[in-house]
């Protein structure tokens, strides 16, 4: 199958959406699909793209974000020409919401190519009326809405997406890429955390407000009343460090 990912949020950016998209593209490529990714121009992209086994193209999506109707039309025209030039494209998958996904949806309709979109949580859990209308349009125009969890699946269904047009694809990792030997961590300086006999709560992710580390910390006093040997470990970096 010839699959085109439209992913402004993509490697070499750090973050779950970028990594999630790269892994899906990589494993679809390894499975034999013809995968292309169209992403944002960004710093250090050239070295990442050069070492990637599937094809990556770069485009300045950011110029759409604060543009007028003519800019949106220019983006639509450019993307339509790009898809036609890379014929055949069997499926177009968008990894984010916003103007780029609206343009992508319009191109897929005009070329009669199936359109799918991923949802990750925060980008569709919005309160602004204008943003909710955009999200509703894109989700309802997609032939399939892929969700990273049952929570985001429920959010998508709240916008009127039928259950049978959603699918949950949790994020995962390949253990082959990590050294999981216990001896490495028990002997490494700084990794002896004295966790023997402890009940461990572990959070790994960017240290930003919406991840909710503070909520776990607030709950610890109650947790410790019932499970006194609890330890909370946090791994990651970010503005809340």
PDB file of C-alpha atoms in Angstrom:
ATOM      1  CA  UNK A   1       0.000   0.000   0.000  1.00  0.00           C
ATOM      2  CA  UNK A   2       1.157   3.554  -0.771  1.00  0.00           C
ATOM      3  CA  UNK A   3       0.739   5.567   2.434  1.00  0.00           C
ATOM      4  CA  UNK A   4       1.301   9.306   2.820  1.00  0.00           C
ATOM      5  CA  UNK A   5       1.636  10.700   6.342  1.00  0.00           C
ATOM      6  CA  UNK A   6       1.022  14.446   6.745  1.00  0.00           C
ATOM      7  CA  UNK A   7       2.828  15.264   9.980  1.00  0.00           C
ATOM      8  CA  UNK A   8       3.870  18.820  10.912  1.00  0.00           C
ATOM      9  CA  UNK A   9       4.643  17.423  14.395  1.00  0.00           C
ATOM     10  CA  UNK A  10       7.415  14.999  13.485  1.00  0.00           C
ATOM     11  CA  UNK A  11      11.024  14.055  14.122  1.00  0.00           C
ATOM     12  CA  UNK A  12      13.549  15.339  14.951  1.00  0.00           C
ATOM     13  CA  UNK A  13      11.175  17.101  17.355  1.00  0.00           C
ATOM     14  CA  UNK A  14      11.039  15.497  20.794  1.00  0.00           C
ATOM     15  CA  UNK A  15       7.623  14.444  22.001  1.00  0.00           C
ATOM     16  CA  UNK A  16       5.062  11.703  21.864  1.00  0.00           C
ATOM     17  CA  UNK A  17       3.289  12.674  18.619  1.00  0.00           C
ATOM     18  CA  UNK A  18       6.540  12.942  16.658  1.00  0.00           C
ATOM     19  CA  UNK A  19       7.866   9.632  17.994  1.00  0.00           C
ATOM     20  CA  UNK A  20       4.499   7.883  17.559  1.00  0.00           C
ATOM     21  CA  UNK A  21       4.292   8.943  13.899  1.00  0.00           C
ATOM     22  CA  UNK A  22       7.874   7.957  13.155  1.00  0.00           C
ATOM     23  CA  UNK A  23       7.416   4.510  14.683  1.00  0.00           C
ATOM     24  CA  UNK A  24       4.219   3.834  12.740  1.00  0.00           C
ATOM     25  CA  UNK A  25       5.849   4.955   9.504  1.00  0.00           C
ATOM     26  CA  UNK A  26       8.958   2.883  10.234  1.00  0.00           C
ATOM     27  CA  UNK A  27       7.133  -0.352  11.016  1.00  0.00           C
ATOM     28  CA  UNK A  28       4.745   0.038   8.079  1.00  0.00           C
ATOM     29  CA  UNK A  29       7.831   0.515   5.896  1.00  0.00           C
ATOM     30  CA  UNK A  30       9.446  -2.586   7.428  1.00  0.00           C
ATOM     31  CA  UNK A  31       6.235  -4.524   6.757  1.00  0.00           C
ATOM     32  CA  UNK A  32       6.510  -3.758   3.048  1.00  0.00           C
ATOM     33  CA  UNK A  33       4.340  -0.680   2.564  1.00  0.00           C
ATOM     34  CA  UNK A  34       5.531   2.258   0.482  1.00  0.00           C
ATOM     35  CA  UNK A  35       5.633   5.045   3.081  1.00  0.00           C
ATOM     36  CA  UNK A  36       6.151   8.772   2.570  1.00  0.00           C
ATOM     37  CA  UNK A  37       6.067  11.465   5.238  1.00  0.00           C
ATOM     38  CA  UNK A  38       5.411  15.128   4.469  1.00  0.00           C
ATOM     39  CA  UNK A  39       6.484  17.216   7.439  1.00  0.00           C
ATOM     40  CA  UNK A  40       7.533  20.668   8.603  1.00  0.00           C
ATOM     41  CA  UNK A  41      10.859  22.252   7.768  1.00  0.00           C
ATOM     42  CA  UNK A  42      12.846  22.391  10.998  1.00  0.00           C
ATOM     43  CA  UNK A  43      16.318  22.507  12.491  1.00  0.00           C
ATOM     44  CA  UNK A  44      18.409  19.307  12.264  1.00  0.00           C
ATOM     45  CA  UNK A  45      15.859  17.696   9.927  1.00  0.00           C
ATOM     46  CA  UNK A  46      18.388  17.054   7.181  1.00  0.00           C
ATOM     47  CA  UNK A  47      20.542  14.654   9.215  1.00  0.00           C
ATOM     48  CA  UNK A  48      17.469  12.783  10.518  1.00  0.00           C
ATOM     49  CA  UNK A  49      15.955  12.443   7.055  1.00  0.00           C
ATOM     50  CA  UNK A  50      19.224  11.183   5.570  1.00  0.00           C
ATOM     51  CA  UNK A  51      19.323   8.246   8.008  1.00  0.00           C
ATOM     52  CA  UNK A  52      15.632   7.350   7.692  1.00  0.00           C
ATOM     53  CA  UNK A  53      14.735   4.284   5.552  1.00  0.00           C
ATOM     54  CA  UNK A  54      11.473   5.766   4.243  1.00  0.00           C
ATOM     55  CA  UNK A  55      11.060   8.957   2.213  1.00  0.00           C
ATOM     56  CA  UNK A  56      10.565  12.311   3.953  1.00  0.00           C
ATOM     57  CA  UNK A  57       9.614  15.590   2.313  1.00  0.00           C
ATOM     58  CA  UNK A  58       9.564  18.976   4.036  1.00  0.00           C
ATOM     59  CA  UNK A  59       7.147  21.894   3.616  1.00  0.00           C
ATOM     60  CA  UNK A  60       6.596  25.150   5.493  1.00  0.00           C
ATOM     61  CA  UNK A  61       3.224  24.447   7.138  1.00  0.00           C
ATOM     62  CA  UNK A  62       3.675  27.329   9.570  1.00  0.00           C
ATOM     63  CA  UNK A  63       2.810  29.943   6.976  1.00  0.00           C
ATOM     64  CA  UNK A  64      -0.788  28.665   7.084  1.00  0.00           C
ATOM     65  CA  UNK A  65      -1.232  29.263  10.808  1.00  0.00           C
ATOM     66  CA  UNK A  66      -1.793  33.021  10.645  1.00  0.00           C
ATOM     67  CA  UNK A  67      -2.859  33.390   7.063  1.00  0.00           C
ATOM     68  CA  UNK A  68      -5.844  34.566   5.084  1.00  0.00           C
ATOM     69  CA  UNK A  69      -8.076  32.487   2.828  1.00  0.00           C
ATOM     70  CA  UNK A  70      -5.642  32.870  -0.077  1.00  0.00           C
ATOM     71  CA  UNK A  71      -2.869  31.308   2.009  1.00  0.00           C
ATOM     72  CA  UNK A  72      -5.089  28.336   2.808  1.00  0.00           C
ATOM     73  CA  UNK A  73      -5.918  27.970  -0.869  1.00  0.00           C
ATOM     74  CA  UNK A  74      -2.213  28.164  -1.744  1.00  0.00           C
ATOM     75  CA  UNK A  75      -1.549  25.381   0.774  1.00  0.00           C
ATOM     76  CA  UNK A  76      -4.389  23.316  -0.678  1.00  0.00           C
ATOM     77  CA  UNK A  77      -3.095  23.810  -4.231  1.00  0.00           C
ATOM     78  CA  UNK A  78       0.470  22.922  -3.244  1.00  0.00           C
ATOM     79  CA  UNK A  79      -0.576  19.767  -1.380  1.00  0.00           C
ATOM     80  CA  UNK A  80      -2.907  18.667  -4.190  1.00  0.00           C
ATOM     81  CA  UNK A  81      -0.083  19.064  -6.713  1.00  0.00           C
ATOM     82  CA  UNK A  82       2.286  17.174  -4.389  1.00  0.00           C
ATOM     83  CA  UNK A  83      -0.088  14.214  -4.004  1.00  0.00           C
ATOM     84  CA  UNK A  84      -0.753  14.069  -7.746  1.00  0.00           C
ATOM     85  CA  UNK A  85       2.986  14.196  -8.463  1.00  0.00           C
ATOM     86  CA  UNK A  86       3.576  11.226  -6.145  1.00  0.00           C
ATOM     87  CA  UNK A  87       0.796   9.078  -7.597  1.00  0.00           C
ATOM     88  CA  UNK A  88      -0.373   6.547  -6.631  1.00  0.00           C
ATOM     89  CA  UNK A  89      -1.315   7.424  -3.037  1.00  0.00           C
ATOM     90  CA  UNK A  90      -3.759   4.913  -1.559  1.00  0.00           C
ATOM     91  CA  UNK A  91      -4.252   6.526   1.861  1.00  0.00           C
ATOM     92  CA  UNK A  92      -3.491   9.906   3.434  1.00  0.00           C
ATOM     93  CA  UNK A  93      -2.994   9.993   7.202  1.00  0.00           C
ATOM     94  CA  UNK A  94      -2.780  13.234   9.200  1.00  0.00           C
ATOM     95  CA  UNK A  95      -1.081  13.144  12.608  1.00  0.00           C
ATOM     96  CA  UNK A  96      -2.421  16.454  13.931  1.00  0.00           C
ATOM     97  CA  UNK A  97      -5.367  18.838  13.889  1.00  0.00           C
ATOM     98  CA  UNK A  98      -5.659  22.440  12.757  1.00  0.00           C
ATOM     99  CA  UNK A  99      -5.436  24.152   9.393  1.00  0.00           C
ATOM    100  CA  UNK A 100      -3.062  21.548   7.921  1.00  0.00           C
ATOM    101  CA  UNK A 101      -5.545  18.736   8.626  1.00  0.00           C
ATOM    102  CA  UNK A 102      -8.413  20.775   7.135  1.00  0.00           C
ATOM    103  CA  UNK A 103      -6.339  21.336   3.982  1.00  0.00           C
ATOM    104  CA  UNK A 104      -5.408  17.637   3.917  1.00  0.00           C
ATOM    105  CA  UNK A 105      -9.043  16.611   4.247  1.00  0.00           C
ATOM    106  CA  UNK A 106     -10.023  18.882   1.367  1.00  0.00           C
ATOM    107  CA  UNK A 107      -7.285  17.461  -0.876  1.00  0.00           C
ATOM    108  CA  UNK A 108      -8.274  13.869  -0.082  1.00  0.00           C
ATOM    109  CA  UNK A 109     -11.884  14.619  -1.022  1.00  0.00           C
ATOM    110  CA  UNK A 110     -10.954  16.322  -4.286  1.00  0.00           C
ATOM    111  CA  UNK A 111      -8.714  13.401  -5.308  1.00  0.00           C
ATOM    112  CA  UNK A 112     -11.020  10.700  -3.894  1.00  0.00           C
ATOM    113  CA  UNK A 113      -8.293   9.272  -1.657  1.00  0.00           C
ATOM    114  CA  UNK A 114      -9.210   7.808   1.772  1.00  0.00           C
ATOM    115  CA  UNK A 115      -8.326  10.154   4.627  1.00  0.00           C
ATOM    116  CA  UNK A 116      -7.483   9.113   8.195  1.00  0.00           C
ATOM    117  CA  UNK A 117      -6.403  11.099  11.222  1.00  0.00           C
ATOM    118  CA  UNK A 118      -4.730  10.377  14.543  1.00  0.00           C
ATOM    119  CA  UNK A 119      -5.905  11.771  17.860  1.00  0.00           C
ATOM    120  CA  UNK A 120      -3.590  11.995  20.843  1.00  0.00           C
ATOM    121  CA  UNK A 121      -5.655  13.774  23.505  1.00  0.00           C
ATOM    122  CA  UNK A 122      -4.855  17.407  24.170  1.00  0.00           C
ATOM    123  CA  UNK A 123      -5.445  18.609  20.624  1.00  0.00           C
ATOM    124  CA  UNK A 124      -9.116  17.542  20.652  1.00  0.00           C
ATOM    125  CA  UNK A 125      -9.800  18.147  24.335  1.00  0.00           C
ATOM    126  CA  UNK A 126     -10.467  21.839  23.693  1.00  0.00           C
ATOM    127  CA  UNK A 127     -12.997  24.296  25.107  1.00  0.00           C
ATOM    128  CA  UNK A 128     -12.896  27.092  22.500  1.00  0.00           C
ATOM    129  CA  UNK A 129     -15.980  27.002  20.250  1.00  0.00           C
ATOM    130  CA  UNK A 130     -14.022  27.886  17.096  1.00  0.00           C
ATOM    131  CA  UNK A 131     -11.457  25.150  17.715  1.00  0.00           C
ATOM    132  CA  UNK A 132     -14.161  22.589  18.514  1.00  0.00           C
ATOM    133  CA  UNK A 133     -15.908  23.332  15.203  1.00  0.00           C
ATOM    134  CA  UNK A 134     -12.646  22.738  13.297  1.00  0.00           C
ATOM    135  CA  UNK A 135     -12.042  19.488  15.169  1.00  0.00           C
ATOM    136  CA  UNK A 136     -15.602  18.322  14.539  1.00  0.00           C
ATOM    137  CA  UNK A 137     -15.283  18.979  10.804  1.00  0.00           C
ATOM    138  CA  UNK A 138     -11.985  17.103  10.449  1.00  0.00           C
ATOM    139  CA  UNK A 139     -13.009  14.126  12.589  1.00  0.00           C
ATOM    140  CA  UNK A 140     -16.300  13.674  10.759  1.00  0.00           C
ATOM    141  CA  UNK A 141     -14.608  13.945   7.368  1.00  0.00           C
ATOM    142  CA  UNK A 142     -12.135  11.157   8.175  1.00  0.00           C
ATOM    143  CA  UNK A 143     -12.812   7.635   7.034  1.00  0.00           C
ATOM    144  CA  UNK A 144     -11.003   6.371  10.125  1.00  0.00           C
ATOM    145  CA  UNK A 145      -9.983   8.060  13.363  1.00  0.00           C
ATOM    146  CA  UNK A 146      -7.034   6.355  15.039  1.00  0.00           C
ATOM    147  CA  UNK A 147      -6.792   6.967  18.792  1.00  0.00           C
ATOM    148  CA  UNK A 148      -3.831   6.360  21.090  1.00  0.00           C
ATOM    149  CA  UNK A 149      -6.101   5.318  23.969  1.00  0.00           C
ATOM    150  CA  UNK A 150      -9.699   4.520  24.857  1.00  0.00           C
ATOM    151  CA  UNK A 151      -9.848   7.982  26.473  1.00  0.00           C
ATOM    152  CA  UNK A 152      -9.136   9.772  23.186  1.00  0.00           C
ATOM    153  CA  UNK A 153     -11.513   7.372  21.465  1.00  0.00           C
ATOM    154  CA  UNK A 154     -14.310   8.596  23.752  1.00  0.00           C
ATOM    155  CA  UNK A 155     -13.338  12.212  23.033  1.00  0.00           C
ATOM    156  CA  UNK A 156     -13.611  11.532  19.298  1.00  0.00           C
ATOM    157  CA  UNK A 157     -16.979   9.841  19.718  1.00  0.00           C
ATOM    158  CA  UNK A 158     -18.195  12.884  21.665  1.00  0.00           C
ATOM    159  CA  UNK A 159     -17.737  14.820  18.411  1.00  0.00           C
ATOM    160  CA  UNK A 160     -20.138  12.439  16.679  1.00  0.00           C
ATOM    161  CA  UNK A 161     -17.661   9.953  15.211  1.00  0.00           C
ATOM    162  CA  UNK A 162     -19.288   6.486  15.088  1.00  0.00           C
ATOM    163  CA  UNK A 163     -17.564   3.775  17.110  1.00  0.00           C
ATOM    164  CA  UNK A 164     -16.891   1.644  14.003  1.00  0.00           C
ATOM    165  CA  UNK A 165     -14.951   4.526  12.437  1.00  0.00           C
ATOM    166  CA  UNK A 166     -12.507   4.641  15.357  1.00  0.00           C
ATOM    167  CA  UNK A 167      -9.618   2.339  16.225  1.00  0.00           C
ATOM    168  CA  UNK A 168      -7.300   2.360  19.240  1.00  0.00           C
ATOM    169  CA  UNK A 169      -3.569   1.982  18.528  1.00  0.00           C
ATOM    170  CA  UNK A 170      -1.633   2.379  21.794  1.00  0.00           C
ATOM    171  CA  UNK A 171       1.908   3.667  21.712  1.00  0.00           C
ATOM    172  CA  UNK A 172       4.616   1.100  22.261  1.00  0.00           C
ATOM    173  CA  UNK A 173       8.357   0.554  22.252  1.00  0.00           C
ATOM    174  CA  UNK A 174      10.726  -2.058  20.893  1.00  0.00           C
ATOM    175  CA  UNK A 175      12.570  -3.677  23.785  1.00  0.00           C
ATOM    176  CA  UNK A 176      15.300  -4.699  21.342  1.00  0.00           C
ATOM    177  CA  UNK A 177      16.465  -1.076  21.303  1.00  0.00           C
ATOM    178  CA  UNK A 178      17.070  -0.940  25.063  1.00  0.00           C
ATOM    179  CA  UNK A 179      19.542  -2.618  27.371  1.00  0.00           C
ATOM    180  CA  UNK A 180      17.173  -3.932  30.026  1.00  0.00           C
ATOM    181  CA  UNK A 181      19.718  -6.033  31.901  1.00  0.00           C
ATOM    182  CA  UNK A 182      19.259  -5.596  35.630  1.00  0.00           C
ATOM    183  CA  UNK A 183      23.027  -5.657  36.242  1.00  0.00           C
ATOM    184  CA  UNK A 184      23.558  -2.466  34.232  1.00  0.00           C
ATOM    185  CA  UNK A 185      21.287  -0.404  36.454  1.00  0.00           C
ATOM    186  CA  UNK A 186      22.255  -1.947  39.766  1.00  0.00           C
ATOM    187  CA  UNK A 187      25.909  -1.166  39.143  1.00  0.00           C
ATOM    188  CA  UNK A 188      25.594   2.228  37.428  1.00  0.00           C
ATOM    189  CA  UNK A 189      26.318   5.281  39.538  1.00  0.00           C
ATOM    190  CA  UNK A 190      23.138   7.059  40.525  1.00  0.00           C
ATOM    191  CA  UNK A 191      20.760   4.230  39.682  1.00  0.00           C
ATOM    192  CA  UNK A 192      20.751   2.539  43.060  1.00  0.00           C
ATOM    193  CA  UNK A 193      17.389   3.896  44.188  1.00  0.00           C
ATOM    194  CA  UNK A 194      16.847   1.411  47.039  1.00  0.00           C
ATOM    195  CA  UNK A 195      13.487   0.221  45.713  1.00  0.00           C
ATOM    196  CA  UNK A 196      13.581  -3.222  47.298  1.00  0.00           C
ATOM    197  CA  UNK A 197      10.242  -3.899  48.966  1.00  0.00           C
ATOM    198  CA  UNK A 198       8.714  -0.676  47.639  1.00  0.00           C
ATOM    199  CA  UNK A 199       5.515  -0.121  45.659  1.00  0.00           C
ATOM    200  CA  UNK A 200       6.562   2.148  42.803  1.00  0.00           C
ATOM    201  CA  UNK A 201       4.509   4.668  40.844  1.00  0.00           C
ATOM    202  CA  UNK A 202       6.500   5.695  37.779  1.00  0.00           C
ATOM    203  CA  UNK A 203       5.816   8.565  35.363  1.00  0.00           C
ATOM    204  CA  UNK A 204       7.953   8.981  32.236  1.00  0.00           C
ATOM    205  CA  UNK A 205       7.297  11.962  29.987  1.00  0.00           C
ATOM    206  CA  UNK A 206       7.860  15.645  29.375  1.00  0.00           C
ATOM    207  CA  UNK A 207       7.603  17.753  32.511  1.00  0.00           C
ATOM    208  CA  UNK A 208       4.750  20.042  31.498  1.00  0.00           C
ATOM    209  CA  UNK A 209       1.648  21.054  33.413  1.00  0.00           C
ATOM    210  CA  UNK A 210      -0.933  19.073  31.454  1.00  0.00           C
ATOM    211  CA  UNK A 211       0.814  15.758  32.159  1.00  0.00           C
ATOM    212  CA  UNK A 212      -0.487  15.927  35.735  1.00  0.00           C
ATOM    213  CA  UNK A 213       2.586  15.052  37.787  1.00  0.00           C
ATOM    214  CA  UNK A 214       1.348  17.551  40.385  1.00  0.00           C
ATOM    215  CA  UNK A 215      -1.921  15.634  40.777  1.00  0.00           C
ATOM    216  CA  UNK A 216      -0.045  12.469  41.727  1.00  0.00           C
ATOM    217  CA  UNK A 217       2.086  14.425  44.201  1.00  0.00           C
ATOM    218  CA  UNK A 218      -1.065  15.869  45.781  1.00  0.00           C
ATOM    219  CA  UNK A 219      -2.541  12.388  46.084  1.00  0.00           C
ATOM    220  CA  UNK A 220       0.554  10.866  47.708  1.00  0.00           C
ATOM    221  CA  UNK A 221      -0.433  11.758  51.258  1.00  0.00           C
ATOM    222  CA  UNK A 222      -3.619   9.702  50.914  1.00  0.00           C
ATOM    223  CA  UNK A 223      -1.823   6.906  49.076  1.00  0.00           C
ATOM    224  CA  UNK A 224       0.794   6.646  51.806  1.00  0.00           C
ATOM    225  CA  UNK A 225      -1.899   6.282  54.452  1.00  0.00           C
ATOM    226  CA  UNK A 226      -2.966   3.006  52.816  1.00  0.00           C
ATOM    227  CA  UNK A 227       0.284   1.887  51.132  1.00  0.00           C
ATOM    228  CA  UNK A 228       3.073   3.206  53.326  1.00  0.00           C
ATOM    229  CA  UNK A 229       5.940   1.782  51.236  1.00  0.00           C
ATOM    230  CA  UNK A 230       5.005   3.747  48.086  1.00  0.00           C
ATOM    231  CA  UNK A 231       7.672   5.603  46.097  1.00  0.00           C
ATOM    232  CA  UNK A 232       6.883   8.004  43.242  1.00  0.00           C
ATOM    233  CA  UNK A 233       9.550   8.210  40.525  1.00  0.00           C
ATOM    234  CA  UNK A 234       9.495  10.835  37.777  1.00  0.00           C
ATOM    235  CA  UNK A 235      11.641  10.644  34.621  1.00  0.00           C
ATOM    236  CA  UNK A 236      11.792  13.348  31.984  1.00  0.00           C
ATOM    237  CA  UNK A 237      12.701  16.937  31.374  1.00  0.00           C
ATOM    238  CA  UNK A 238      10.863  20.162  30.647  1.00  0.00           C
ATOM    239  CA  UNK A 239       9.768  23.506  32.118  1.00  0.00           C
ATOM    240  CA  UNK A 240       8.376  21.889  35.311  1.00  0.00           C
ATOM    241  CA  UNK A 241      11.686  20.192  36.174  1.00  0.00           C
TER     242      UNK A 241
END
